[in-house]
PDB file of C-alpha atoms and ligand atoms in Angstrom:
ATOM      1  CA  MET C   1      -4.612  -3.950 -17.830  1.00  0.00           C
ATOM      2  CA  ALA C   2      -1.663  -4.369 -15.493  1.00  0.00           C
ATOM      3  CA  LYS C   3      -2.180  -5.153 -11.882  1.00  0.00           C
ATOM      4  CA  GLU C   4      -2.489  -2.124  -9.668  1.00  0.00           C
ATOM      5  CA  TYR C   5      -1.507  -1.905  -6.060  1.00  0.00           C
ATOM      6  CA  ASN C   6      -3.564  -0.630  -3.205  1.00  0.00           C
ATOM      7  CA  ILE C   7      -1.214   0.811  -0.673  1.00  0.00           C
ATOM      8  CA  THR C   8      -1.718   0.885   3.063  1.00  0.00           C
ATOM      9  CA  ARG C   9       0.244   3.530   4.891  1.00  0.00           C
ATOM     10  CA  THR C  10       1.784   3.043   8.280  1.00  0.00           C
ATOM     11  CA  ALA C  11      -0.618   3.143  11.200  1.00  0.00           C
ATOM     12  CA  GLY C  12       2.037   4.436  13.612  1.00  0.00           C
ATOM     13  CA  LEU C  13       1.482   1.334  15.742  1.00  0.00           C
ATOM     14  CA  CYS C  14       3.487  -1.825  16.305  1.00  0.00           C
ATOM     15  CA  ALA C  15       1.808  -4.545  14.203  1.00  0.00           C
ATOM     16  CA  ALA C  16       2.258  -7.106  17.002  1.00  0.00           C
ATOM     17  CA  CYS C  17       1.639  -5.407  20.360  1.00  0.00           C
ATOM     18  CA  ARG C  18      -0.419  -2.483  18.932  1.00  0.00           C
ATOM     19  CA  GLN C  19       1.521   0.020  21.047  1.00  0.00           C
ATOM     20  CA  GLU C  20       1.907   3.434  19.505  1.00  0.00           C
ATOM     21  CA  LEU C  21       5.422   4.106  18.227  1.00  0.00           C
ATOM     22  CA  GLN C  22       6.825   6.943  20.306  1.00  0.00           C
ATOM     23  CA  PRO C  23       8.584   9.947  18.793  1.00  0.00           C
ATOM     24  CA  GLN C  24      12.267   9.165  18.141  1.00  0.00           C
ATOM     25  CA  GLN C  25      11.719   5.462  18.874  1.00  0.00           C
ATOM     26  CA  GLU C  26      13.601   3.048  16.663  1.00  0.00           C
ATOM     27  CA  PHE C  27      11.450   0.488  14.905  1.00  0.00           C
ATOM     28  CA  VAL C  28      11.539  -1.926  11.993  1.00  0.00           C
ATOM     29  CA  ALA C  29       9.320  -1.197   9.007  1.00  0.00           C
ATOM     30  CA  THR C  30       8.246  -3.838   6.508  1.00  0.00           C
ATOM     31  CA  VAL C  31       6.275  -3.803   3.279  1.00  0.00           C
ATOM     32  CA  ARG C  32       4.379  -6.964   2.497  1.00  0.00           C
ATOM     33  CA  GLU C  33       2.408  -7.881  -0.595  1.00  0.00           C
ATOM     34  CA  ILE C  34      -0.991  -9.375   0.105  1.00  0.00           C
ATOM     35  CA  ALA C  35      -3.038 -10.838  -2.747  1.00  0.00           C
ATOM     36  CA  GLY C  36      -6.562  -9.485  -2.937  1.00  0.00           C
ATOM     37  CA  GLU C  37      -9.549 -10.188  -5.142  1.00  0.00           C
ATOM     38  CA  ASP C  38      -9.181 -10.410  -8.921  1.00  0.00           C
ATOM     39  CA  ASP C  39      -5.959  -8.835 -10.030  1.00  0.00           C
ATOM     40  CA  GLU C  40      -5.693  -6.515  -7.103  1.00  0.00           C
ATOM     41  CA  ALA C  41      -2.836  -6.763  -4.701  1.00  0.00           C
ATOM     42  CA  GLU C  42      -2.156  -4.739  -1.659  1.00  0.00           C
ATOM     43  CA  LEU C  43       1.143  -3.455  -0.353  1.00  0.00           C
ATOM     44  CA  VAL C  44       0.804  -3.400   3.394  1.00  0.00           C
ATOM     45  CA  ARG C  45       3.119  -1.463   5.637  1.00  0.00           C
ATOM     46  CA  GLN C  46       3.726  -3.174   8.993  1.00  0.00           C
ATOM     47  CA  ASP C  47       5.950  -1.666  11.652  1.00  0.00           C
ATOM     48  CA  TYR C  48       7.389  -3.478  14.656  1.00  0.00           C
ATOM     49  CA  CYS C  49       8.829  -2.198  17.894  1.00  0.00           C
ATOM     50  CA  PRO C  50      12.262  -3.736  18.631  1.00  0.00           C
ATOM     51  CA  SER C  51      11.025  -6.276  21.208  1.00  0.00           C
ATOM     52  CA  CYS C  52       8.283  -7.561  18.906  1.00  0.00           C
ATOM     53  CA  TRP C  53      10.638  -7.655  15.916  1.00  0.00           C
ATOM     54  CA  GLU C  54      13.177 -10.090  17.419  1.00  0.00           C
ATOM     55  CA  PRO C  55      10.853 -13.154  17.546  1.00  0.00           C
ATOM     56  CA  VAL C  56       9.531 -12.613  13.971  1.00  0.00           C
ATOM     57  CA  ARG C  57      12.753 -11.375  12.357  1.00  0.00           C
ATOM     58  CA  GLU C  58      13.949 -14.661  10.868  1.00  0.00           C
ATOM     59  CA  GLN C  59      10.565 -15.711   9.538  1.00  0.00           C
ATOM     60  CA  THR C  60       9.813 -12.289   8.073  1.00  0.00           C
ATOM     61  CA  THR C  61      13.214 -11.999   6.389  1.00  0.00           C
ATOM     62  CA  ALA C  62      12.708 -15.386   4.698  1.00  0.00           C
ATOM     63  CA  ASP C  63       9.167 -14.547   3.590  1.00  0.00           C
ATOM     64  CA  LYS C  64       9.104 -13.854  -0.169  1.00  0.00           C
ATOM     65  CA  SER C  65       5.947 -11.764   0.092  1.00  0.00           C
ATOM     66  CA  VAL C  66       7.896  -9.248   2.172  1.00  0.00           C
ATOM     67  CA  LEU C  67       9.365  -6.798  -0.331  1.00  0.00           C
ATOM     68  CA  GLY C  68      11.149  -4.413   1.952  1.00  0.00           C
ATOM     69  CA  ILE C  69      12.563  -4.385   5.472  1.00  0.00           C
ATOM     70  CA  TRP C  70      14.312  -1.413   6.977  1.00  0.00           C
ATOM     71  CA  HIS C  71      15.213   0.184  10.254  1.00  0.00           C
ATOM     72  CA  ALA C  72      13.559   3.492  10.911  1.00  0.00           C
ATOM     73  CA  ARG C  73      13.000   6.028  13.622  1.00  0.00           C
ATOM     74  CA  ALA C  74       9.633   7.541  14.439  1.00  0.00           C
ATOM     75  CA  ALA C  75       9.419  11.245  13.683  1.00  0.00           C
ATOM     76  CA  ALA C  76       9.712  13.736  16.506  1.00  0.00           C
ATOM     77  CA  PRO C  77       6.513  15.762  16.953  1.00  0.00           C
ATOM     78  CA  LYS C  78       7.896  18.846  15.203  1.00  0.00           C
ATOM     79  CA  GLU C  79       9.614  16.980  12.380  1.00  0.00           C
ATOM     80  CA  LYS C  80       8.075  16.931   8.968  1.00  0.00           C
ATOM     81  CA  LYS C  81       5.925  13.868   8.411  1.00  0.00           C
ATOM     82  CA  LYS C  82       8.003  12.793   5.457  1.00  0.00           C
ATOM     83  CA  THR C  83      11.295  11.184   6.287  1.00  0.00           C
ATOM     84  CA  PHE C  84      14.425  10.526   4.355  1.00  0.00           C
ATOM     85  CA  VAL C  85      14.348   7.125   2.686  1.00  0.00           C
ATOM     86  CA  ASP C  86      17.727   5.557   3.092  1.00  0.00           C
ATOM     87  CA  ASP C  87      19.712   3.885   0.353  1.00  0.00           C
ATOM     88  CA  GLU C  88      19.931   0.538   2.128  1.00  0.00           C
ATOM     89  CA  LEU C  89      16.151   0.287   1.999  1.00  0.00           C
ATOM     90  CA  LEU C  90      16.015   1.091  -1.708  1.00  0.00           C
ATOM     91  CA  VAL C  91      18.662  -1.528  -2.475  1.00  0.00           C
ATOM     92  CA  SER C  92      16.865  -4.107  -0.315  1.00  0.00           C
ATOM     93  CA  PHE C  93      13.589  -3.423  -2.102  1.00  0.00           C
ATOM     94  CA  PHE C  94      15.331  -3.602  -5.491  1.00  0.00           C
ATOM     95  CA  ASP C  95      17.018  -6.928  -4.641  1.00  0.00           C
ATOM     96  CA  ARG C  96      13.893  -8.548  -3.268  1.00  0.00           C
ATOM     97  CA  LEU C  97      12.042  -7.823  -6.510  1.00  0.00           C
ATOM     98  CA  GLN C  98      14.778  -9.441  -8.589  1.00  0.00           C
ATOM     99  CA  ASP C  99      12.836 -12.500  -9.758  1.00  0.00           C
ATOM    100  CA  ALA C 100       9.456 -10.813  -9.945  1.00  0.00           C
ATOM    101  CA  GLU C 101       7.547 -11.271 -13.181  1.00  0.00           C
ATOM    102  CA  GLU C 102       4.246  -9.537 -12.433  1.00  0.00           C
ATOM    103  CA  PRO C 103       4.036  -6.268 -14.400  1.00  0.00           C
ATOM    104  CA  ALA C 104       3.464  -4.105 -11.322  1.00  0.00           C
ATOM    105  CA  LYS C 105       6.580  -5.486  -9.603  1.00  0.00           C
ATOM    106  CA  VAL C 106       8.683  -5.197 -12.760  1.00  0.00           C
ATOM    107  CA  GLN C 107       7.624  -1.537 -12.933  1.00  0.00           C
ATOM    108  CA  PHE C 108       8.510  -0.969  -9.270  1.00  0.00           C
ATOM    109  CA  ARG C 109      11.925  -2.509  -9.806  1.00  0.00           C
ATOM    110  CA  PHE C 110      12.588  -0.438 -12.921  1.00  0.00           C
ATOM    111  CA  VAL C 111      11.672   2.784 -11.115  1.00  0.00           C
ATOM    112  CA  LEU C 112      13.890   1.756  -8.187  1.00  0.00           C
ATOM    113  CA  ALA C 113      16.728   1.264 -10.703  1.00  0.00           C
ATOM    114  CA  LEU C 114      16.166   4.798 -12.051  1.00  0.00           C
ATOM    115  CA  ILE C 115      16.219   6.202  -8.516  1.00  0.00           C
ATOM    116  CA  LEU C 116      19.391   4.255  -7.645  1.00  0.00           C
ATOM    117  CA  MET C 117      21.023   5.541 -10.842  1.00  0.00           C
ATOM    118  CA  ARG C 118      20.083   9.105  -9.955  1.00  0.00           C
ATOM    119  CA  LYS C 119      21.648   8.558  -6.541  1.00  0.00           C
ATOM    120  CA  ARG C 120      24.790   7.230  -8.285  1.00  0.00           C
ATOM    121  CA  ILE C 121      24.479   3.859  -6.544  1.00  0.00           C
ATOM    122  CA  LEU C 122      23.750   1.871  -9.712  1.00  0.00           C
ATOM    123  CA  ALA C 123      25.495   2.319 -13.050  1.00  0.00           C
ATOM    124  CA  TYR C 124      24.135   1.450 -16.462  1.00  0.00           C
ATOM    125  CA  ASP C 125      26.398  -0.730 -18.630  1.00  0.00           C
ATOM    126  CA  GLY C 126      24.247  -1.249 -21.735  1.00  0.00           C
ATOM    127  CA  THR C 127      21.811  -3.925 -22.759  1.00  0.00           C
ATOM    128  CA  GLU C 128      22.174  -7.650 -23.097  1.00  0.00           C
ATOM    129  CA  PRO C 129      23.350  -8.382 -26.652  1.00  0.00           C
ATOM    130  CA  GLY C 130      20.848 -10.100 -28.931  1.00  0.00           C
ATOM    131  CA  GLN C 131      17.361  -9.705 -30.265  1.00  0.00           C
ATOM    132  CA  GLY C 132      14.036  -8.840 -28.701  1.00  0.00           C
ATOM    133  CA  ASP C 133      13.407  -7.378 -25.292  1.00  0.00           C
ATOM    134  CA  ARG C 134      16.859  -7.136 -23.775  1.00  0.00           C
ATOM    135  CA  PRO C 135      17.345  -6.376 -20.099  1.00  0.00           C
ATOM    136  CA  TRP C 136      19.541  -3.550 -18.885  1.00  0.00           C
ATOM    137  CA  LEU C 137      22.928  -4.609 -17.568  1.00  0.00           C
ATOM    138  CA  MET C 138      23.893  -2.683 -14.476  1.00  0.00           C
ATOM    139  CA  HIS C 139      26.348  -2.755 -11.589  1.00  0.00           C
ATOM    140  CA  PHE C 140      26.563  -1.333  -8.095  1.00  0.00           C
ATOM    141  CA  ARG C 141      29.239   1.355  -7.961  1.00  0.00           C
ATOM    142  CA  GLY C 142      30.471   0.429  -4.485  1.00  0.00           C
ATOM    143  CA  SER C 143      30.784  -3.350  -4.665  1.00  0.00           C
ATOM    144  CA  GLY C 144      30.847  -3.882  -8.441  1.00  0.00           C
ATOM    145  CA  ARG C 145      28.001  -6.383  -8.032  1.00  0.00           C
ATOM    146  CA  LYS C 146      26.260  -6.908 -11.373  1.00  0.00           C
ATOM    147  CA  CYS C 147      22.522  -7.126 -11.946  1.00  0.00           C
ATOM    148  CA  GLN C 148      19.979  -7.041 -14.733  1.00  0.00           C
ATOM    149  CA  VAL C 149      16.838  -4.956 -14.928  1.00  0.00           C
ATOM    150  CA  VAL C 150      13.876  -5.636 -17.203  1.00  0.00           C
ATOM    151  CA  ASP C 151      12.789  -2.509 -19.066  1.00  0.00           C
ATOM    152  CA  PRO C 152       8.965  -2.424 -18.996  1.00  0.00           C
ATOM    153  CA  HIS C 153       8.882   0.511 -21.501  1.00  0.00           C
ATOM    154  CA  MET C 154       6.944   2.907 -19.307  1.00  0.00           C
ATOM    155  CA  ASP C 155       6.099   6.409 -20.441  1.00  0.00           C
ATOM    156  CA  GLU C 156       6.952   9.428 -18.303  1.00  0.00           C
ATOM    157  CA  ASP C 157       3.499   9.611 -16.717  1.00  0.00           C
ATOM    158  CA  LYS C 158       3.674   5.977 -15.655  1.00  0.00           C
ATOM    159  CA  VAL C 159       7.157   6.444 -14.178  1.00  0.00           C
ATOM    160  CA  ALA C 160       5.867   9.434 -12.204  1.00  0.00           C
ATOM    161  CA  GLU C 161       2.859   7.454 -10.978  1.00  0.00           C
ATOM    162  CA  VAL C 162       4.915   4.465  -9.847  1.00  0.00           C
ATOM    163  CA  SER C 163       7.411   6.806  -8.128  1.00  0.00           C
ATOM    164  CA  ARG C 164       4.546   8.397  -6.235  1.00  0.00           C
ATOM    165  CA  GLN C 165       3.264   4.972  -5.155  1.00  0.00           C
ATOM    166  CA  LEU C 166       6.721   4.046  -3.932  1.00  0.00           C
ATOM    167  CA  GLY C 167       6.974   7.318  -2.036  1.00  0.00           C
ATOM    168  CA  ASP C 168       3.585   6.611  -0.436  1.00  0.00           C
ATOM    169  CA  VAL C 169       4.475   3.167   0.828  1.00  0.00           C
ATOM    170  CA  LEU C 170       7.950   4.197   1.986  1.00  0.00           C
ATOM    171  CA  GLU C 171       6.576   7.476   3.362  1.00  0.00           C
ATOM    172  CA  GLY C 172       9.473   9.534   2.202  1.00  0.00           C
ATOM    173  CA  ASP C 173      10.904  11.661  -0.534  1.00  0.00           C
ATOM    174  CA  LEU C 174      12.721   9.630  -3.126  1.00  0.00           C
TER     175      LEU C 174
HETATM  176 ZN1   ZN I 201       5.486  -4.256  19.661  1.00  0.00          ZN
END
């Protein structure tokens, strides 16, 4: 049985100073993987107000357990709770999972690739020639940067489930 993630949603507080993020305030959101008991792992959302982010920025960016970092703005009171997830975040998440081998992360990365294809950011070029389980060859439409994506052979239900998990942790519509 593949590892499953428990996902912690944002608390609406700065993770360092514990101040509530005010409507419209800019902040930095991060998603960190924390190993739990057995095979469980948790994806933890931690948000930082700008003054708390500066001192931890370098360390957090270098930390391999941090899977996503993006700049966000707290919702205004009347705005819908769900926000638009920007492309930069999706690409950052996708890139940070590049060397991941755990099944749950491979699945996340594959679903991110599907989303980036749907958004016409990534293009599919075929599969690596040869035998066996061949990765997808892809490139970014803007820069031409090439990348490979492992195909974990998920069925439609699994793709839908992983997409929902991603939407939960990113708190937005994908
Ligand atoms: Zn703070």
